[in-house]
Amino acid sequence: MEEAKEAGQIKSIGVSNMTPKIWNQYVPQFKTKPAVNQVECNPFCQQRELRQILDKDDVKLECYYPLGHGNTDLLGHPLVTSLAQKYNKDAGQILLRFETQDGLIVLPKSTNPQRIQGNIQIFDFQLTEQEMEAMRALDTGKTTHDPEADGVEDMLRNAFVIED
Ligand SMILES: NC(=O)c1ccc[n+]([C@@H]2O[C@H](COP(=O)([O-])OP(=O)(O)OC[C@H]3O[C@@H](n4cnc5c(N)ncnc54)[C@H](OP(=O)(O)O)[C@@H]3O)[C@@H](O)[C@H]2O)c1
């Protein structure tokens, strides 16, 4: 990827699923710092430790599962539904607004044309600082996918041809 960037074939390099441990293990060996790290991130797992590391390196965090992969405990959380009612938005739009307002990039998915359009209608309202703090308090510090779990590294190494 670094060669492709040097050759002008790509503008930026993005990585994914780099936890603090994986980031610290590999990124110091890179010539080019990644522009973005895409990881699981939503109000239930806010990646606070990773965000401190990325902020220092001026690297953006992009949330996959920004809607909790459709988790109804998250989309139906009383705080989320009350904010949705207050701002006349749906629960998904509240989650995306919170994440964006908190400085994150979001990668939501929907198969529903109305929601696809609605999920970008999050720039015509703003959560108060008190509401942001209440949303931040939903963090459990746990992700549903663990990139450091046994077998993940072997699975990836076996899936690609890695040249030294
Ligand atoms: N880098 C990685 O390792 C990695 C891993 C996982 C996922 N990803 C990527 O992350 C992206 C998102 O993943 P995802 O689709 O699994 O999770 P997601 O975007 O968090 O959740 C999608 C779910 O939310 C529902 N939804 C969408 N908009 C909504 C709204 N406004 N209100 C309520 N529900 C709403 C969708 O249902 P409807 O379709 O019915 O709207 C769907 O069930 C995908 O592009 C995926 O490829 C990357």
mmCIF file of C-alpha atoms and ligand atoms in Angstrom:
data_model
loop_
_atom_site.group_PDB
_atom_site.id
_atom_site.type_symbol
_atom_site.label_atom_id
_atom_site.label_comp_id
_atom_site.label_asym_id
_atom_site.label_seq_id
_atom_site.Cartn_x
_atom_site.Cartn_y
_atom_site.Cartn_z
ATOM 1 C CA MET A 1 0.000 0.000 0.000
ATOM 2 C CA GLU A 2 2.904 2.342 0.729
ATOM 3 C CA GLU A 3 4.337 1.622 -2.718
ATOM 4 C CA ALA A 4 0.947 2.321 -4.317
ATOM 5 C CA LYS A 5 0.764 5.637 -2.452
ATOM 6 C CA GLU A 6 4.285 6.617 -3.508
ATOM 7 C CA ALA A 7 3.354 5.783 -7.118
ATOM 8 C CA GLY A 8 0.322 8.080 -6.846
ATOM 9 C CA GLN A 9 -2.092 5.182 -7.349
ATOM 10 C CA ILE A 10 -3.891 5.838 -4.071
ATOM 11 C CA LYS A 11 -4.324 8.997 -1.999
ATOM 12 C CA SER A 12 -4.467 7.596 1.508
ATOM 13 C CA ILE A 13 -4.069 4.345 3.378
ATOM 14 C CA GLY A 14 -6.814 3.094 5.671
ATOM 15 C CA VAL A 15 -6.606 0.185 8.092
ATOM 16 C CA SER A 16 -9.239 -1.694 10.012
ATOM 17 C CA ASN A 17 -9.738 -3.498 13.310
ATOM 18 C CA MET A 18 -6.508 -2.158 14.799
ATOM 19 C CA THR A 19 -6.922 -2.235 18.574
ATOM 20 C CA PRO A 20 -4.529 -0.206 20.760
ATOM 21 C CA LYS A 21 -2.332 -3.314 21.125
ATOM 22 C CA ILE A 22 -2.276 -4.055 17.380
ATOM 23 C CA TRP A 23 -1.747 -0.359 16.559
ATOM 24 C CA ASN A 24 1.245 -0.095 18.878
ATOM 25 C CA GLN A 25 2.670 -3.379 17.599
ATOM 26 C CA TYR A 26 2.530 -2.570 13.868
ATOM 27 C CA VAL A 27 2.174 1.143 13.127
ATOM 28 C CA PRO A 28 5.659 2.134 14.380
ATOM 29 C CA GLN A 29 7.006 -0.150 11.595
ATOM 30 C CA PHE A 30 5.027 1.667 8.877
ATOM 31 C CA LYS A 31 6.672 4.381 6.781
ATOM 32 C CA THR A 32 3.283 6.054 6.346
ATOM 33 C CA LYS A 33 0.820 6.588 9.128
ATOM 34 C CA PRO A 34 -2.660 5.384 8.111
ATOM 35 C CA ALA A 35 -5.192 8.169 7.536
ATOM 36 C CA VAL A 36 -8.011 6.213 9.119
ATOM 37 C CA ASN A 37 -8.646 3.172 11.310
ATOM 38 C CA GLN A 38 -12.091 1.574 10.833
ATOM 39 C CA VAL A 39 -13.220 -0.210 14.000
ATOM 40 C CA GLU A 40 -16.430 -1.204 15.751
ATOM 41 C CA CYS A 41 -17.688 1.921 17.481
ATOM 42 C CA ASN A 42 -21.058 3.131 18.744
ATOM 43 C CA PRO A 43 -22.408 4.438 22.076
ATOM 44 C CA PHE A 44 -22.088 0.976 23.683
ATOM 45 C CA CYS A 45 -18.386 0.725 22.674
ATOM 46 C CA GLN A 46 -16.823 4.153 22.319
ATOM 47 C CA GLN A 47 -13.169 3.138 21.897
ATOM 48 C CA ARG A 48 -11.879 5.780 24.320
ATOM 49 C CA GLU A 49 -8.378 4.278 24.729
ATOM 50 C CA LEU A 50 -7.904 3.837 20.981
ATOM 51 C CA ARG A 51 -9.195 7.360 20.310
ATOM 52 C CA GLN A 52 -6.513 8.859 22.575
ATOM 53 C CA ILE A 53 -3.807 7.006 20.633
ATOM 54 C CA LEU A 54 -5.248 7.975 17.239
ATOM 55 C CA ASP A 55 -5.754 11.617 18.281
ATOM 56 C CA LYS A 56 -2.050 11.882 19.136
ATOM 57 C CA ASP A 57 -1.185 10.642 15.641
ATOM 58 C CA ASP A 58 -3.924 12.774 14.001
ATOM 59 C CA VAL A 59 -5.564 9.630 12.611
ATOM 60 C CA LYS A 60 -9.338 9.502 12.093
ATOM 61 C CA LEU A 61 -11.490 6.782 13.609
ATOM 62 C CA GLU A 62 -14.231 5.471 11.326
ATOM 63 C CA CYS A 63 -17.062 3.586 13.059
ATOM 64 C CA TYR A 64 -18.308 0.349 11.650
ATOM 65 C CA TYR A 65 -21.504 -0.861 13.349
ATOM 66 C CA PRO A 66 -22.338 2.793 14.134
ATOM 67 C CA LEU A 67 -25.955 1.641 14.616
ATOM 68 C CA GLY A 68 -24.851 -1.322 16.701
ATOM 69 C CA HIS A 69 -25.451 -3.654 13.732
ATOM 70 C CA GLY A 70 -29.170 -3.094 14.389
ATOM 71 C CA ASN A 71 -28.899 -3.907 18.135
ATOM 72 C CA THR A 72 -32.370 -3.174 19.510
ATOM 73 C CA ASP A 73 -30.989 -2.603 23.050
ATOM 74 C CA LEU A 74 -29.097 0.345 21.583
ATOM 75 C CA LEU A 75 -31.657 1.600 19.047
ATOM 76 C CA GLY A 76 -34.433 1.162 21.632
ATOM 77 C CA HIS A 77 -32.507 2.588 24.590
ATOM 78 C CA PRO A 78 -34.775 5.026 26.498
ATOM 79 C CA LEU A 79 -32.207 7.851 26.243
ATOM 80 C CA VAL A 80 -31.942 7.364 22.476
ATOM 81 C CA THR A 81 -35.697 7.159 21.923
ATOM 82 C CA SER A 82 -36.350 10.224 24.106
ATOM 83 C CA LEU A 83 -33.821 12.257 22.110
ATOM 84 C CA ALA A 84 -35.387 10.970 18.888
ATOM 85 C CA GLN A 85 -38.754 12.237 20.087
ATOM 86 C CA LYS A 86 -37.328 15.600 21.180
ATOM 87 C CA TYR A 87 -35.579 16.265 17.851
ATOM 88 C CA ASN A 88 -38.196 14.580 15.648
ATOM 89 C CA LYS A 89 -35.595 12.125 14.308
ATOM 90 C CA ASP A 90 -35.375 8.335 14.342
ATOM 91 C CA ALA A 91 -33.143 6.444 16.777
ATOM 92 C CA GLY A 92 -30.529 5.739 14.107
ATOM 93 C CA GLN A 93 -30.199 9.431 13.293
ATOM 94 C CA ILE A 94 -29.601 10.196 17.003
ATOM 95 C CA LEU A 95 -26.777 7.625 17.138
ATOM 96 C CA LEU A 96 -25.171 8.965 13.951
ATOM 97 C CA ARG A 97 -25.514 12.580 15.151
ATOM 98 C CA PHE A 98 -23.914 11.707 18.505
ATOM 99 C CA GLU A 99 -20.988 9.927 16.852
ATOM 100 C CA THR A 100 -20.409 12.649 14.258
ATOM 101 C CA GLN A 101 -20.711 15.425 16.858
ATOM 102 C CA ASP A 102 -18.162 13.516 18.972
ATOM 103 C CA GLY A 103 -15.620 13.749 16.128
ATOM 104 C CA LEU A 104 -16.041 10.328 14.517
ATOM 105 C CA ILE A 105 -16.600 9.254 10.901
ATOM 106 C CA VAL A 106 -19.574 6.906 10.508
ATOM 107 C CA LEU A 107 -20.206 4.045 8.090
ATOM 108 C CA PRO A 108 -23.871 3.100 8.517
ATOM 109 C CA LYS A 109 -25.626 0.590 6.321
ATOM 110 C CA SER A 110 -29.296 0.247 5.417
ATOM 111 C CA THR A 111 -31.249 -1.711 2.844
ATOM 112 C CA ASN A 112 -34.165 0.715 3.218
ATOM 113 C CA PRO A 113 -34.121 3.635 0.717
ATOM 114 C CA GLN A 114 -35.892 5.975 3.166
ATOM 115 C CA ARG A 115 -33.370 5.256 5.923
ATOM 116 C CA ILE A 116 -30.438 5.589 3.513
ATOM 117 C CA GLN A 117 -31.650 9.117 2.780
ATOM 118 C CA GLY A 118 -32.561 9.803 6.418
ATOM 119 C CA ASN A 119 -29.201 8.680 7.768
ATOM 120 C CA ILE A 120 -27.535 11.740 6.226
ATOM 121 C CA GLN A 121 -30.148 14.152 7.592
ATOM 122 C CA ILE A 122 -28.202 14.677 10.809
ATOM 123 C CA PHE A 123 -26.720 18.111 10.229
ATOM 124 C CA ASP A 124 -29.842 20.192 10.930
ATOM 125 C CA PHE A 125 -29.804 19.694 14.705
ATOM 126 C CA GLN A 126 -27.311 19.545 17.535
ATOM 127 C CA LEU A 127 -27.278 17.620 20.831
ATOM 128 C CA THR A 128 -26.614 19.734 23.913
ATOM 129 C CA GLU A 129 -23.411 19.127 25.892
ATOM 130 C CA GLN A 130 -25.529 17.564 28.653
ATOM 131 C CA GLU A 131 -27.089 15.161 26.121
ATOM 132 C CA MET A 132 -23.641 14.347 24.700
ATOM 133 C CA GLU A 133 -22.417 13.509 28.217
ATOM 134 C CA ALA A 134 -25.465 11.301 28.840
ATOM 135 C CA MET A 135 -24.770 9.437 25.566
ATOM 136 C CA ARG A 136 -21.068 9.103 26.471
ATOM 137 C CA ALA A 137 -22.150 7.432 29.727
ATOM 138 C CA LEU A 138 -23.659 4.506 27.741
ATOM 139 C CA ASP A 139 -20.141 3.203 26.995
ATOM 140 C CA THR A 140 -19.544 -0.361 28.220
ATOM 141 C CA GLY A 141 -15.953 -0.427 26.943
ATOM 142 C CA LYS A 142 -16.697 -3.751 25.195
ATOM 143 C CA THR A 143 -16.927 -4.575 21.497
ATOM 144 C CA THR A 144 -18.884 -7.513 20.059
ATOM 145 C CA HIS A 145 -16.003 -8.412 17.723
ATOM 146 C CA ASP A 146 -12.546 -8.932 19.255
ATOM 147 C CA PRO A 147 -9.769 -8.556 16.647
ATOM 148 C CA GLU A 148 -7.323 -9.988 19.195
ATOM 149 C CA ALA A 149 -9.312 -13.195 19.706
ATOM 150 C CA ASP A 150 -7.575 -16.557 19.240
ATOM 151 C CA GLY A 151 -7.476 -17.582 15.601
ATOM 152 C CA VAL A 152 -8.146 -14.157 14.018
ATOM 153 C CA GLU A 153 -4.497 -13.417 13.217
ATOM 154 C CA ASP A 154 -3.959 -16.918 11.764
ATOM 155 C CA MET A 155 -7.152 -16.617 9.703
ATOM 156 C CA LEU A 156 -5.921 -13.317 8.195
ATOM 157 C CA ARG A 157 -2.374 -14.547 7.608
ATOM 158 C CA ASN A 158 -3.731 -17.604 5.797
ATOM 159 C CA ALA A 159 -6.076 -15.499 3.664
ATOM 160 C CA PHE A 160 -3.339 -13.329 2.116
ATOM 161 C CA VAL A 161 0.038 -13.803 0.500
ATOM 162 C CA ILE A 162 2.372 -11.742 2.673
ATOM 163 C CA GLU A 163 5.792 -10.909 1.212
ATOM 164 C CA ASP A 164 8.612 -9.741 3.467
HETATM 165 N N1 LIG B 1 -14.043 -3.349 8.811
HETATM 166 C C1 LIG B 1 -14.735 -4.367 9.305
HETATM 167 O O1 LIG B 1 -14.166 -5.352 9.800
HETATM 168 C C2 LIG B 1 -16.221 -4.315 9.300
HETATM 169 C C3 LIG B 1 -16.943 -5.222 10.093
HETATM 170 C C4 LIG B 1 -18.319 -5.150 10.089
HETATM 171 C C5 LIG B 1 -18.996 -4.240 9.301
HETATM 172 N N2 LIG B 1 -18.275 -3.395 8.511
HETATM 173 C C6 LIG B 1 -19.014 -2.435 7.641
HETATM 174 O O2 LIG B 1 -19.727 -1.519 8.461
HETATM 175 C C7 LIG B 1 -20.894 -1.078 7.782
HETATM 176 C C8 LIG B 1 -22.072 -1.135 8.713
HETATM 177 O O3 LIG B 1 -22.241 -2.441 9.209
HETATM 178 P P1 LIG B 1 -23.666 -3.055 9.584
HETATM 179 O O4 LIG B 1 -24.609 -2.823 8.484
HETATM 180 O O5 LIG B 1 -23.442 -4.440 9.974
HETATM 181 O O6 LIG B 1 -24.080 -2.245 10.917
HETATM 182 P P2 LIG B 1 -24.878 -0.872 11.187
HETATM 183 O O7 LIG B 1 -24.759 0.096 10.077
HETATM 184 O O8 LIG B 1 -24.503 -0.476 12.559
HETATM 185 O O9 LIG B 1 -26.391 -1.401 11.291
HETATM 186 C C9 LIG B 1 -27.169 -1.721 10.198
HETATM 187 C C10 LIG B 1 -28.538 -2.086 10.750
HETATM 188 O O10 LIG B 1 -29.190 -0.899 11.222
HETATM 189 C C11 LIG B 1 -30.456 -0.762 10.605
HETATM 190 N N3 LIG B 1 -30.676 0.678 10.352
HETATM 191 C C12 LIG B 1 -30.136 1.465 9.392
HETATM 192 N N4 LIG B 1 -30.522 2.733 9.524
HETATM 193 C C13 LIG B 1 -31.347 2.773 10.601
HETATM 194 C C14 LIG B 1 -32.057 3.797 11.254
HETATM 195 N N5 LIG B 1 -32.011 5.063 10.823
HETATM 196 N N6 LIG B 1 -32.814 3.475 12.348
HETATM 197 C C15 LIG B 1 -32.864 2.206 12.790
HETATM 198 N N7 LIG B 1 -32.194 1.179 12.226
HETATM 199 C C16 LIG B 1 -31.438 1.467 11.139
HETATM 200 C C17 LIG B 1 -30.369 -1.569 9.325
HETATM 201 O O11 LIG B 1 -31.639 -2.071 8.995
HETATM 202 P P3 LIG B 1 -32.323 -1.715 7.557
HETATM 203 O O12 LIG B 1 -31.425 -2.298 6.496
HETATM 204 O O13 LIG B 1 -33.649 -2.385 7.673
HETATM 205 O O14 LIG B 1 -32.423 -0.215 7.493
HETATM 206 C C18 LIG B 1 -29.447 -2.715 9.743
HETATM 207 O O15 LIG B 1 -30.173 -3.718 10.434
HETATM 208 C C19 LIG B 1 -21.040 -1.984 6.544
HETATM 209 O O16 LIG B 1 -20.674 -1.226 5.394
HETATM 210 C C20 LIG B 1 -20.064 -3.111 6.802
HETATM 211 O O17 LIG B 1 -19.500 -3.628 5.618
HETATM 212 C C21 LIG B 1 -16.924 -3.391 8.520
#
